[in-house]
Tab-separated table of C-alpha atoms in Angstrom:
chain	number	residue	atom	x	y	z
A	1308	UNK	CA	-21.296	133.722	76.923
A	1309	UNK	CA	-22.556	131.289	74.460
A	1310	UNK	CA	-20.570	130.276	71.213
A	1311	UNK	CA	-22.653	132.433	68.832
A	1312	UNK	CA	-22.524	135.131	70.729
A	1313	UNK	CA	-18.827	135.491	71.213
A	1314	UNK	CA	-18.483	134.729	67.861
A	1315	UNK	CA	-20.473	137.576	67.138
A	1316	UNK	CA	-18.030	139.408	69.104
A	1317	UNK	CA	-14.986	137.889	67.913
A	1318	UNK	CA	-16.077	138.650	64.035
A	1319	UNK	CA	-16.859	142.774	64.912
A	1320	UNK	CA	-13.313	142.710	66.578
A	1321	UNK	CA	-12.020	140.999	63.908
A	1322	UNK	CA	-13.606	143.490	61.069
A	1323	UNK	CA	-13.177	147.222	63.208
A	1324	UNK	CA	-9.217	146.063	64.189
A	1325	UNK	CA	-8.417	145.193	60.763
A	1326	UNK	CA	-9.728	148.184	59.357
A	1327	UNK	CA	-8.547	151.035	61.739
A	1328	UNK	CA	-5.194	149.059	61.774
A	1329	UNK	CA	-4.858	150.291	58.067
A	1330	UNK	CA	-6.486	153.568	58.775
A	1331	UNK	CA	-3.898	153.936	61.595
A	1332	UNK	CA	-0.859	153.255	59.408
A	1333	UNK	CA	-1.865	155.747	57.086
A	1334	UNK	CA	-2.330	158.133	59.810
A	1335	UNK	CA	1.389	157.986	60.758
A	1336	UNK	CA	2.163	158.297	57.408
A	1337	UNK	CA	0.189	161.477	56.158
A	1338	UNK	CA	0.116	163.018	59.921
A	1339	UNK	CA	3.938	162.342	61.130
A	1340	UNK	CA	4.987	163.621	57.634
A	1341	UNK	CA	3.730	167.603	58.762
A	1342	UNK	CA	5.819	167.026	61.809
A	1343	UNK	CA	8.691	166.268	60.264
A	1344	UNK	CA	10.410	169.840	58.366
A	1345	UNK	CA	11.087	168.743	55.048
A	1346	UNK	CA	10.289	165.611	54.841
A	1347	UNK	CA	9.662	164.498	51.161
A	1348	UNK	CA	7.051	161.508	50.638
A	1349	UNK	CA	8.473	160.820	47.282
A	1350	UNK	CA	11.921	160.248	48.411
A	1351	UNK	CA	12.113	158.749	51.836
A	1352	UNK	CA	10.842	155.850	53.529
A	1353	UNK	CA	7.949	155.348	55.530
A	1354	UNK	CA	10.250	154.331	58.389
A	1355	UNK	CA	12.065	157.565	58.802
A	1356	UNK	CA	9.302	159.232	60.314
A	1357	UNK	CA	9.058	156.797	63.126
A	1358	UNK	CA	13.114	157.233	63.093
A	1359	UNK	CA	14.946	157.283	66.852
A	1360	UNK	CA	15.949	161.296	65.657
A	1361	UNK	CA	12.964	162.182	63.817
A	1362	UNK	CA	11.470	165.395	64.554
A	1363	UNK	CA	8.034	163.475	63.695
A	1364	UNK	CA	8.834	160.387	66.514
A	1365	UNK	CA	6.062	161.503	68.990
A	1366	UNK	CA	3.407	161.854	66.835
A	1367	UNK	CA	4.213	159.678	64.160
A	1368	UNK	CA	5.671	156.649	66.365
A	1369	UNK	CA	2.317	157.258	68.702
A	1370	UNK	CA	0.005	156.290	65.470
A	1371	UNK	CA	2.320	153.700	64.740
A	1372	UNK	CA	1.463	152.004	67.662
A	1373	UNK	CA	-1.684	152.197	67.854
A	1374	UNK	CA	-1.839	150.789	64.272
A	1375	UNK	CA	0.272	147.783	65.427
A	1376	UNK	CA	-2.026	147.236	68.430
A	1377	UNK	CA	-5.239	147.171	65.965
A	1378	UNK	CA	-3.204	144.559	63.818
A	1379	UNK	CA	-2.291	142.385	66.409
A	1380	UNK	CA	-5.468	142.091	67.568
A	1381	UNK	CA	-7.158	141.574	64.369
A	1382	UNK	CA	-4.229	138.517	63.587
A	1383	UNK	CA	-4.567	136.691	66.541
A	1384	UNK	CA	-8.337	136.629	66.218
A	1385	UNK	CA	-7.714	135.407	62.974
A	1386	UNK	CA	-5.528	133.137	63.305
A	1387	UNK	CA	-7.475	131.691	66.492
A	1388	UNK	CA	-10.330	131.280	63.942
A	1389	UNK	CA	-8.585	130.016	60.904
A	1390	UNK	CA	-9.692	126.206	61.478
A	1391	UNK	CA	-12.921	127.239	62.094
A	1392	UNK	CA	-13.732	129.392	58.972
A	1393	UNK	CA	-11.342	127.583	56.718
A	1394	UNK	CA	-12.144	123.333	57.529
A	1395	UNK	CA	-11.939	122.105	54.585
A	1396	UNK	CA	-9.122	119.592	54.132
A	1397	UNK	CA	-8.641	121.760	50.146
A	1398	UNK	CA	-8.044	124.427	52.538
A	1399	UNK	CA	-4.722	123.308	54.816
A	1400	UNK	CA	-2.617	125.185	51.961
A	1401	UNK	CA	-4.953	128.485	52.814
A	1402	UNK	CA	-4.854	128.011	56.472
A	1403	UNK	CA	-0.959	127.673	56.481
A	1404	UNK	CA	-0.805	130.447	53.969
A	1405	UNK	CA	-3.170	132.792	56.803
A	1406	UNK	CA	-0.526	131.560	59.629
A	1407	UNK	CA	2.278	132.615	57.756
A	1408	UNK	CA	0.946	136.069	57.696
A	1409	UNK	CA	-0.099	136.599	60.638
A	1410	UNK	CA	3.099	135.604	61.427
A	1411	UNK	CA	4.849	138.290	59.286
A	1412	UNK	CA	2.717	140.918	60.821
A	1413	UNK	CA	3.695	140.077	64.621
A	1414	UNK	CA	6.907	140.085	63.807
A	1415	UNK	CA	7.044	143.873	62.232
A	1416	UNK	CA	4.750	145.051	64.724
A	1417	UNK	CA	7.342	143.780	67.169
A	1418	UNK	CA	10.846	144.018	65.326
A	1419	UNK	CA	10.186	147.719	63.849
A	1420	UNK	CA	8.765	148.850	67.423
A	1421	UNK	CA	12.393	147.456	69.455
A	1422	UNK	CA	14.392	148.859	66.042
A	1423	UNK	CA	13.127	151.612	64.928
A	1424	UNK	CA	15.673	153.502	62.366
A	1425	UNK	CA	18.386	154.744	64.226
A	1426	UNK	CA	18.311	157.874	61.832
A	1427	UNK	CA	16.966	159.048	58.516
A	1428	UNK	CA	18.166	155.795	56.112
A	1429	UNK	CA	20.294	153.208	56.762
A	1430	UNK	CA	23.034	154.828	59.184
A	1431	UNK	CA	25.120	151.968	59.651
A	1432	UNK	CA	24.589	151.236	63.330
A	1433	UNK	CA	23.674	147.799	64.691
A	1434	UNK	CA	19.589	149.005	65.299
A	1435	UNK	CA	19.601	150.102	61.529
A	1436	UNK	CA	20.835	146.887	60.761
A	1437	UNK	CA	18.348	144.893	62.376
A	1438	UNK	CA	15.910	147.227	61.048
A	1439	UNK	CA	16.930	146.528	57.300
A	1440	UNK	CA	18.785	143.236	57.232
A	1441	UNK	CA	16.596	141.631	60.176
A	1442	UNK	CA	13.190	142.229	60.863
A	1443	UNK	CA	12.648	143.734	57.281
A	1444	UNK	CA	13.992	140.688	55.372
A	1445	UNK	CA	12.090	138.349	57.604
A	1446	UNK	CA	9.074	140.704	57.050
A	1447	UNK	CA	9.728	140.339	53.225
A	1448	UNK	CA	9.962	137.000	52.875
A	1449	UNK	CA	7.426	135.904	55.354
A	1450	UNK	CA	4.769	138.191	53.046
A	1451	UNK	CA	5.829	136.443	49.613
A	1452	UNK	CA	5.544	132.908	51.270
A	1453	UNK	CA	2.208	133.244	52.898
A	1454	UNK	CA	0.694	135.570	49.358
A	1455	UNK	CA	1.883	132.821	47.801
A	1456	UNK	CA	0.365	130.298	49.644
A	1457	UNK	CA	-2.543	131.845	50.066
A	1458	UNK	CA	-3.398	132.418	46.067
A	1459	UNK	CA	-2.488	128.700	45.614
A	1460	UNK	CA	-4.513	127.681	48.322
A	1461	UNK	CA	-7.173	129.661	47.946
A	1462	UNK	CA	-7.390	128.928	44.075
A	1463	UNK	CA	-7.317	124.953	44.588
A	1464	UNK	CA	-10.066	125.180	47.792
A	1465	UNK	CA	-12.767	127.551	45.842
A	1466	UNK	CA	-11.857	131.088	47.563
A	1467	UNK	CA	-10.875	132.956	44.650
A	1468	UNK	CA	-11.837	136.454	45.417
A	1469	UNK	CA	-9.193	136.105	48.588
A	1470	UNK	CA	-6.667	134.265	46.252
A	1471	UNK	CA	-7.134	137.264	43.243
A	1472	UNK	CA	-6.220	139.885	46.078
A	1473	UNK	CA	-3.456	137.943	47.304
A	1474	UNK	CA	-2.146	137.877	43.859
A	1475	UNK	CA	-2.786	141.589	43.746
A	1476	UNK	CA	-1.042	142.315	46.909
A	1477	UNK	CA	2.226	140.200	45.701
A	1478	UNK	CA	2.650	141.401	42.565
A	1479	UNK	CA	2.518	145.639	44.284
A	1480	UNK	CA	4.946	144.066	47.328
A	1481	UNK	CA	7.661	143.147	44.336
A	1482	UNK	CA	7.033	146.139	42.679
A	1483	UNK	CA	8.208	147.783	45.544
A	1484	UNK	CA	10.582	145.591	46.315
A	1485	UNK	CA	12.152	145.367	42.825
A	1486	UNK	CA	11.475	148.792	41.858
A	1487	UNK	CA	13.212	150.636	45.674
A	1488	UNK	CA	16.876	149.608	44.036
A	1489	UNK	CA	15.559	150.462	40.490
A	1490	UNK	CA	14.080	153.352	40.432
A	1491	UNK	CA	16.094	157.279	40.982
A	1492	UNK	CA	16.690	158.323	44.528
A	1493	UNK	CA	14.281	160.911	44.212
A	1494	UNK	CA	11.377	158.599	43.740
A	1495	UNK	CA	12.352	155.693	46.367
A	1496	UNK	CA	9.715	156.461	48.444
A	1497	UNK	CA	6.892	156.100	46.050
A	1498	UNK	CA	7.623	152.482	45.421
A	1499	UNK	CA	8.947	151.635	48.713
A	1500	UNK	CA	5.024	152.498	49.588
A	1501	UNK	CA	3.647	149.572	47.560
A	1502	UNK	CA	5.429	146.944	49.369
A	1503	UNK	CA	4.339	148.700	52.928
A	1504	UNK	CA	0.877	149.644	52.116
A	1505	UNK	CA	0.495	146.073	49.971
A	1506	UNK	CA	0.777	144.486	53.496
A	1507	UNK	CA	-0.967	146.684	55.321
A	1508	UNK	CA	-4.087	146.729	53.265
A	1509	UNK	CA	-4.334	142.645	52.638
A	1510	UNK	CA	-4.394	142.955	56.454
A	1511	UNK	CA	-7.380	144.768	56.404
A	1512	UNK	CA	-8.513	142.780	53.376
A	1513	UNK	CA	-8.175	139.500	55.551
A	1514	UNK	CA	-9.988	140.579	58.633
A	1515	UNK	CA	-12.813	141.269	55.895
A	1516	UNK	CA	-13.072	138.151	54.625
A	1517	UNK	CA	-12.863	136.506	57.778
A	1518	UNK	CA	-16.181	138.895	58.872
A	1519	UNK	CA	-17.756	137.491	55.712
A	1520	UNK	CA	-17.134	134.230	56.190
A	1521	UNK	CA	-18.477	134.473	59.871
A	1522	UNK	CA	-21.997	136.099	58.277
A	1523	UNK	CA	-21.768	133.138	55.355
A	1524	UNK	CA	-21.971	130.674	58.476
């Protein structure tokens, strides 16, 4: 296969994972929630449905997957092509920024997949607590590091509309973040959506600017 013609491939893959990767994750969210008696959007996490004793695992945890696989894919292909779309030397801060996040999103794919929530909440057993206080933190922290990065970079090397959406998908991941130990009980799960679906979507963002930048070349 010649070069242009798997990067033909590599930029379709890169575009259709991305996508249905987000697609997927909303699936499990708006699907697994009828499966799961009582369940109240507004209230819980997005994690109980994919919970070791929720009613909703099967279905829920099955779309899950599948959205995990989709982002994986889409990552690695974009992170295999980072030099190449991104060369410019004002660009190391983007490319690092890109890593970083791809990064983050192996890493929950992974971590919530071998911890899933023990139970509804945080139960106190030791794979709630590497749900929470491992994987999520490094999840956390990896995101605001590479959004970061990546509006800086892409600010200082010319790619602004990537660097505005970073900034947009920062600024709804500490609203979350912030707001989950702020706001009443009865409305946790509203903001504790921003910070999951803020990641989620700049996925999906990501794997379309990549597609565009393969068409610009």
């Amino acid at each position: 296969m010649e070069r242009n013609d798997f990067n033909k491939s590599a930029k379709i893959w890169i575009l259709a994972c991305g996508v249905l990767s987000a697609v997927f994750y909303l699936l499990h969210d708006c699907i697994g929630a009828k499966y799961y008696p009582g369940y109240n959007w507004m209230a819980q996490a997005v994690s109980d449905l994919t919970a070791a004793n929720a009613p909703s695992l099967t279905v829920s945890g099955g779309l899950s997957h599948i959205h995990g696989i989709f982002s994986c894919v889409a990552c690695a292909l974009i992170c295999v092509f980072t030099k190449q779309l991104w060369d410019k030397k004002s660009e190391r801060l983007l490319r690092l920024g890109i890593y970083l996040f791809v990064l983050m999103n192996w890493i929950s794919a992974i971590g919530y997949t071998l911890f899933p929530l023990s139970g509804s909440g945080y139960d106190g057993s030791f794979q709630s607590f590497v749900h929470v206080f491992v994987v999520t933190v490094l999840v956390v922290l990896l995101s605001i590091v590479s959004l970061i990065l990546i509006a800086i970079g892409g600010f200082k090397s010319g790619n602004k509309i990537l660097a505005w959406l970073s900034v947009v998908a920062f600024l709804l991941m500490f609203i979350g973040a912030a707001g989950s130990g702020a706001v009443p009980k009865q409305y946790f799960g509203i903001v504790e959506r921003f910070s999951t679906y803020s990641a989620v979507i700049f996925t999906a963002i990501l794997s379309i600017c990549a597609f565009v930048k393969f068409e610009n070349q």
